[in-house]
Amino acid sequence: MNNPHIVILGAGYGGIMTAVKLQKSIGMNEADITLVNMNDYHYQTTWLHENAAGTLHQDRTRISIKEVVNLNRVRFVQDKVISIKPDAKKVKLSNNELNYDVLVIGLGFEAATFGIPGLEEHAFTIGDINSARLIREHLEYNFALYHNEEPNNQARINIVVGGGGFTGVEFLGEIANRVPELCEEYDIDKHLVRIINIEGSPTVLPGFDPQLVEYAMNSLESRGVEFVTGAMLKECTPDKVTYEKDGRLVEIPTMTTIWAAGVKANSIVEKSGFSTNRGKVEVRKDMRTPDYDDVFVIGDCALIMDPETGRPFPPTAQIAIQQSGTVAHNVKAYINGGDLEEFTPKLLGTIASLGHNDGIAVLFNQYKLFGWKATFMKKMSDNRYLLKLGGPGLLMKKGKFNIFY
Amino acid sequence: MNNPHIVILGAGYGGIMTAVKLQKSIGMNEADITLVNMNDYHYQTTWLHENAAGTLHQDRTRISIKEVVNLNRVRFVQDKVISIKPDAKKVKLSNNELNYDVLVIGLGFEAATFGIPGLEEHAFTIGDINSARLIREHLEYNFALYHNEEPNNQARINIVVGGGGFTGVEFLGEIANRVPELCEEYDIDKHLVRIINIEGSPTVLPGFDPQLVEYAMNSLESRGVEFVTGAMLKECTPDKVTYEKDGRLVEIPTMTTIWAAGVKANSIVEKSGFSTNRGKVEVRKDMRTPDYDDVFVIGDCALIMDPETGRPFPPTAQIAIQQSGTVAHNVKAYINGGDLEEFTPKLLGTIASLGHNDGIAVLFNQYKLFGWKATFMKKMSDNRYLLKLGGPGLLMKKGKFNIFY
């Protein structure tokens, strides 16, 4: 008889950690494991804003699959997932089709633009290595063009960030550090450059501790960031954005709009016929879909309600990594006929970086941290993940040891 | 009585060397000297192809005016020359107007596109620091876009160089070295990238020693450059070029066309009413215009016929630098009533770089050099210029000491 076939879709935080855990816990004769991913690398989604701003090279952010996955134990297929057919237990790829006995869906997020005109076509999103690298180059290209046009075009050096949530604020922190370097490189007076954040809520980082929000805004404003809160993006064209505030429409000339205000689950999940809630699968406590016993969902495609707030837990790396423990355990139990365990999120805290050596954090829902202490915690948390994923070798290679910088 | 006023227009090779020589030879009470330049820096035009390819940073190529010009002795005006009125002895600048007693015109070259449709709008030229930097960024931007579009667009990674003369071939040498680095950075298979040179003559480097031309073509072809000789560029659009060869039209999809096939003298000279020949002033033997005793022309705007060939001497840095000696001497003599000397070009040789450590050279019209020996000579010649311009300090700062690389 053939081994049961475990297929993992996506090598993001949830998918790759599940693969790494299963390759240790499942014996050669117990099951075959296949990991499917578009790229031959995993990347730290939470570092992409640094790649996009140009403050960290993308090769620091990505990790070759073969560096952390044992290819003798896990078969790796580099391909794009097109659809899942859960009734037939099949996955359709661009160049292939796979049969599975157990499926783990870790397909991550895609940008949600809420139908705002022009956003999908003309705004950038910080979604993956390619798009982050493109933002960096787009910025440099437009700064380079500035002195090649007469009259100089202010739209080339106005940077608009849509959304003042986590990703938006972290990108603002990096770009505020990067702009003086860009100005030096392209002979542009740095006071001419505008960095504008547009946020729909009355404040950035809505829901965050007000003292920390104030700290973050002060830090960013001192580096030239302008905040426009309570404002809704209305339209994005190649050379401007329009927002509405207090019933009035305002235009900003810009060729660089970074849309950091919305993500949704990979649309393949919904299209493949799983029952979804806001595009996500509201998983059972053991991380399986409501309808299929042999399909687990992990990370951004999974929806788990927080009973305390009545709202879903946010789709964070932290939770995806935690889920991988439960999913790996349950996949093994499902194959061997053991008991499946329940997933319980452990919210350790939230840390937002505001650039090289500045940040804010709330730990264990009570301790507040400012400045370099917050970035220290963030770097330690990133380093801990690298250690879990690839051991000391990977930590030494990709870790963040620039503690005081 | 006021001192006579010497005005030098342009801080290229000819202009800045004239200023540097005059500040040493002319006493404080003998004359006032003003140097006018658009930028507050001088740059090595002959290094721009390296900046454009991205193999040398532009800050290595440019030299702050104040580093080599004594601002107590020479008044520096950063402004753009609009026109010259030789009868009124005036120069009109964007923000100012200057009166002169003696004028030195060293306004350099601009691109000549010979009316080929679309070239002026859509092709890049390697003209100054801004345009060189823009080419570098344009290339990186298009390579970055490659993996953000489906299907991938070959036009983004086809690089067309129009013209196989000196600038074209030197740029090809650099870009051939740069492409593998770009491919590494943006995850592109380097065999997909095309570098195509289009030259109207039956061979590149027309007029050059055939053995050296063959060496150059072999070196570049081994690094992936495709030569299309005997072909005329017909049109350039944002995403393709069309050339004609053997009566047939051929299209190449490309977003990057570098036009390196034609330069002409700065058009201000012709527009200001000087008698010109192909846009240049055919200067007297003492480097003055035929019509005005108080106006000297130096560098690319000056035309000097080679009696041996019956054709003009080529507009090279070498000749402009040599001319500065004669012009500085003659400006001083003109003011003091001394004898003006004649300019005689001393053609030391021609060296074309083919990338980091490859090149070809003809010295004293007889010695041929290949490979690193040619680049060695070129670097030594560049270093000699830096020494003349700014002394040992400038040489140490900007010199090329990577002899074997």
Coordinates of N, CA, C and O in Angstrom, one line a residue, chain B residues 282-356:
Chain B
E282 N 34.3 77.4 -36.2 CA 35.6 77.1 -36.8 C 36.6 78.1 -36.3 O 36.7 79.2 -36.9
V283 N 37.3 77.8 -35.3 CA 38.1 78.9 -34.6 C 39.4 79.2 -35.4 O 39.9 78.4 -36.2
R284 N 39.9 80.4 -35.1 CA 41.2 80.7 -35.6 C 42.3 79.9 -34.9 O 42.0 79.2 -33.9
K285 N 43.5 79.9 -35.4 CA 44.6 79.1 -34.8 C 44.8 79.4 -33.3 O 45.3 78.6 -32.5
D286 N 44.4 80.7 -32.9 CA 44.6 81.0 -31.5 C 43.3 80.7 -30.7 O 43.2 81.2 -29.5
M287 N 42.4 80.0 -31.2 CA 41.2 79.5 -30.6 C 40.1 80.6 -30.4 O 39.1 80.4 -29.7
R288 N 40.3 81.8 -31.1 CA 39.2 82.8 -31.1 C 38.2 82.6 -32.2 O 38.5 81.9 -33.2
T289 N 37.0 83.1 -32.1 CA 36.0 83.0 -33.1 C 36.6 83.9 -34.3 O 37.3 84.8 -34.1
P290 N 36.1 83.5 -35.5 CA 36.5 84.3 -36.7 C 36.1 85.8 -36.6 O 36.8 86.7 -37.0
D291 N 34.9 86.0 -35.9 CA 34.3 87.4 -35.9 C 34.7 88.3 -34.7 O 34.6 89.5 -34.8
Y292 N 35.0 87.7 -33.6 CA 35.1 88.4 -32.4 C 36.5 88.2 -31.8 O 36.8 87.0 -31.4
D293 N 37.3 89.2 -31.6 CA 38.6 89.1 -31.0 C 38.6 88.7 -29.5 O 39.6 88.2 -29.0
D294 N 37.5 89.0 -28.9 CA 37.4 88.8 -27.4 C 36.6 87.5 -27.0 O 36.3 87.4 -25.8
V295 N 36.4 86.7 -28.0 CA 35.7 85.4 -27.6 C 36.5 84.2 -28.1 O 36.8 84.0 -29.2
F296 N 36.8 83.4 -27.1 CA 37.5 82.1 -27.3 C 36.5 81.0 -27.3 O 35.5 81.0 -26.5
V297 N 36.7 79.9 -28.0 CA 35.9 78.8 -28.0 C 36.8 77.6 -27.7 O 37.8 77.4 -28.3
I298 N 36.3 76.7 -26.8 CA 37.1 75.5 -26.4 C 36.3 74.3 -26.4 O 35.1 74.3 -26.1
G299 N 36.9 73.1 -26.6 CA 36.2 71.9 -26.5 C 35.2 71.6 -27.6 O 35.5 71.9 -28.8
D300 N 34.1 71.0 -27.3 CA 33.2 70.4 -28.3 C 32.5 71.5 -29.2 O 32.0 71.2 -30.3
C301 N 32.5 72.8 -28.8 CA 31.9 73.8 -29.6 C 32.9 74.4 -30.6 O 32.5 75.2 -31.4
A302 N 34.2 74.0 -30.5 CA 35.2 74.5 -31.4 C 35.5 73.5 -32.5 O 35.6 72.3 -32.2
L303 N 35.6 74.0 -33.7 CA 36.0 73.1 -34.8 C 37.4 73.4 -35.3 O 37.7 74.6 -35.6
I304 N 38.2 72.4 -35.4 CA 39.6 72.6 -35.9 C 39.8 71.5 -37.0 O 39.6 70.3 -36.7
M305 N 40.2 71.9 -38.2 CA 40.4 71.0 -39.2 C 41.7 70.3 -39.1 O 42.7 71.0 -38.8
D306 N 41.8 69.0 -39.4 CA 43.1 68.3 -39.4 C 43.6 68.4 -40.9 O 42.9 67.9 -41.8
P307 N 44.7 69.2 -41.1 CA 45.1 69.4 -42.5 C 45.5 68.0 -43.1 O 45.4 67.9 -44.4
E308 N 45.9 67.1 -42.4 CA 46.3 65.8 -42.9 C 45.2 65.0 -43.5 O 45.3 64.4 -44.6
T309 N 44.0 65.0 -42.8 CA 42.9 64.2 -43.3 C 41.8 65.1 -44.0 O 41.0 64.5 -44.6
G310 N 41.9 66.4 -43.8 CA 40.9 67.2 -44.4 C 39.6 67.2 -43.6 O 38.5 67.7 -44.0
R311 N 39.6 66.5 -42.4 CA 38.4 66.4 -41.6 C 38.6 67.0 -40.3 O 39.7 67.1 -39.8
P312 N 37.5 67.3 -39.5 CA 37.8 68.0 -38.2 C 38.4 67.0 -37.2 O 38.1 65.8 -37.3
F313 N 39.2 67.5 -36.3 CA 39.6 66.7 -35.2 C 38.4 66.2 -34.4 O 37.5 67.0 -34.2
P314 N 38.4 65.0 -33.9 CA 37.2 64.6 -33.1 C 37.1 65.4 -31.8 O 38.1 65.8 -31.3
P315 N 35.9 65.6 -31.3 CA 35.7 66.3 -30.1 C 36.0 65.5 -28.8 O 35.1 64.9 -28.2
T316 N 37.3 65.4 -28.5 CA 37.6 64.5 -27.4 C 38.1 65.4 -26.1 O 38.4 66.5 -26.3
A317 N 38.0 64.7 -25.0 CA 38.5 65.3 -23.8 C 40.0 65.7 -23.9 O 40.4 66.7 -23.5
Q318 N 40.7 64.8 -24.5 CA 42.2 65.0 -24.7 C 42.4 66.3 -25.3 O 43.3 67.1 -24.9
I319 N 41.7 66.6 -26.4 CA 42.0 67.9 -27.2 C 41.5 69.1 -26.4 O 42.1 70.1 -26.3
A320 N 40.3 68.9 -25.7 CA 39.8 70.0 -24.9 C 40.8 70.4 -23.8 O 41.0 71.6 -23.6
I321 N 41.4 69.4 -23.2 CA 42.4 69.7 -22.1 C 43.6 70.3 -22.7 O 44.1 71.3 -22.1
Q322 N 44.0 69.9 -23.8 CA 45.2 70.5 -24.5 C 44.9 72.0 -24.8 O 45.7 72.9 -24.7
Q323 N 43.7 72.2 -25.3 CA 43.3 73.5 -25.7 C 43.3 74.5 -24.6 O 43.6 75.7 -24.7
S324 N 43.0 74.0 -23.4 CA 42.9 74.9 -22.2 C 44.3 75.6 -22.0 O 44.3 76.7 -21.5
G325 N 45.4 74.9 -22.3 CA 46.7 75.5 -22.1 C 46.8 76.7 -23.0 O 47.2 77.8 -22.6
T326 N 46.5 76.5 -24.3 CA 46.5 77.6 -25.3 C 45.6 78.8 -24.9 O 45.9 79.9 -24.9
V327 N 44.3 78.4 -24.6 CA 43.3 79.4 -24.3 C 43.7 80.2 -23.0 O 43.7 81.4 -23.1
A328 N 44.2 79.5 -22.0 CA 44.6 80.3 -20.8 C 45.7 81.2 -21.1 O 45.7 82.4 -20.7
H329 N 46.7 80.7 -21.9 CA 47.8 81.6 -22.3 C 47.3 82.8 -23.1 O 47.7 83.9 -22.8
N330 N 46.4 82.5 -24.0 CA 46.0 83.6 -24.9 C 45.0 84.6 -24.2 O 45.1 85.8 -24.6
V331 N 44.2 84.1 -23.3 CA 43.4 85.1 -22.6 C 44.3 86.1 -21.8 O 44.0 87.3 -21.8
K332 N 45.3 85.6 -21.2 CA 46.2 86.4 -20.4 C 46.9 87.4 -21.4 O 47.0 88.6 -21.1
A333 N 47.4 86.8 -22.5 CA 48.1 87.7 -23.5 C 47.2 88.8 -24.0 O 47.6 89.9 -24.2
Y334 N 45.9 88.4 -24.3 CA 44.9 89.3 -24.8 C 44.7 90.5 -23.9 O 44.7 91.7 -24.3
I335 N 44.6 90.2 -22.6 CA 44.4 91.2 -21.6 C 45.7 92.1 -21.4 O 45.6 93.3 -21.3
N336 N 46.8 91.5 -21.4 CA 48.1 92.2 -21.2 C 48.7 92.8 -22.5 O 49.8 93.4 -22.4
G337 N 48.1 92.4 -23.6 CA 48.7 92.9 -24.9 C 49.9 92.1 -25.4 O 50.7 92.6 -26.1
G338 N 50.0 90.9 -24.9 CA 51.1 90.0 -25.4 C 50.7 89.3 -26.7 O 49.7 89.5 -27.3
D339 N 51.6 88.4 -27.1 CA 51.4 87.6 -28.3 C 50.5 86.4 -28.0 O 50.7 85.7 -27.1
L340 N 49.6 86.1 -28.9 CA 48.7 85.0 -28.8 C 49.4 83.8 -29.5 O 50.0 83.9 -30.6
E341 N 49.4 82.6 -28.9 CA 50.0 81.4 -29.5 C 49.0 80.6 -30.3 O 47.8 80.7 -30.1
E342 N 49.6 79.7 -31.1 CA 48.7 78.9 -31.9 C 48.5 77.5 -31.2 O 49.4 77.0 -30.5
F343 N 47.3 77.0 -31.4 CA 47.0 75.6 -30.8 C 47.4 74.5 -31.8 O 47.0 74.6 -33.0
T344 N 48.2 73.6 -31.4 CA 48.5 72.4 -32.2 C 48.1 71.2 -31.4 O 48.7 70.9 -30.3
P345 N 47.2 70.4 -31.9 CA 46.8 69.2 -31.2 C 47.9 68.2 -31.2 O 48.7 68.0 -32.2
K346 N 48.1 67.5 -30.1 CA 49.1 66.4 -30.0 C 48.3 65.1 -29.8 O 47.8 64.9 -28.6
L347 N 48.1 64.3 -30.8 CA 47.2 63.1 -30.6 C 48.1 62.0 -30.0 O 48.9 61.4 -30.7
L348 N 47.8 61.8 -28.8 CA 48.6 60.8 -28.1 C 48.2 59.4 -28.4 O 48.9 58.4 -28.4
G349 N 46.9 59.3 -28.6 CA 46.3 57.9 -28.9 C 44.9 57.9 -28.5 O 44.3 58.8 -28.1
T350 N 44.3 56.7 -28.8 CA 42.9 56.5 -28.5 C 42.7 55.2 -27.7 O 43.3 54.2 -28.1
I351 N 42.0 55.3 -26.7 CA 41.8 54.1 -25.9 C 40.3 53.9 -25.6 O 39.6 54.8 -25.2
A352 N 39.8 52.7 -25.9 CA 38.4 52.4 -25.6 C 38.4 51.3 -24.6 O 39.0 50.2 -24.7
S353 N 37.6 51.6 -23.5 CA 37.4 50.5 -22.5 C 36.3 49.6 -23.0 O 35.4 49.9 -23.7
L354 N 36.5 48.3 -22.6 CA 35.5 47.3 -22.9 C 34.9 46.6 -21.6 O 34.6 45.5 -21.6
G355 N 35.0 47.4 -20.5 CA 34.6 46.9 -19.3 C 35.7 46.9 -18.3 O 36.8 47.5 -18.6
H356 N 35.5 46.3 -17.1 CA 36.5 46.5 -16.0 C 37.9 46.3 -16.4 O 38.8 47.1 -16.1

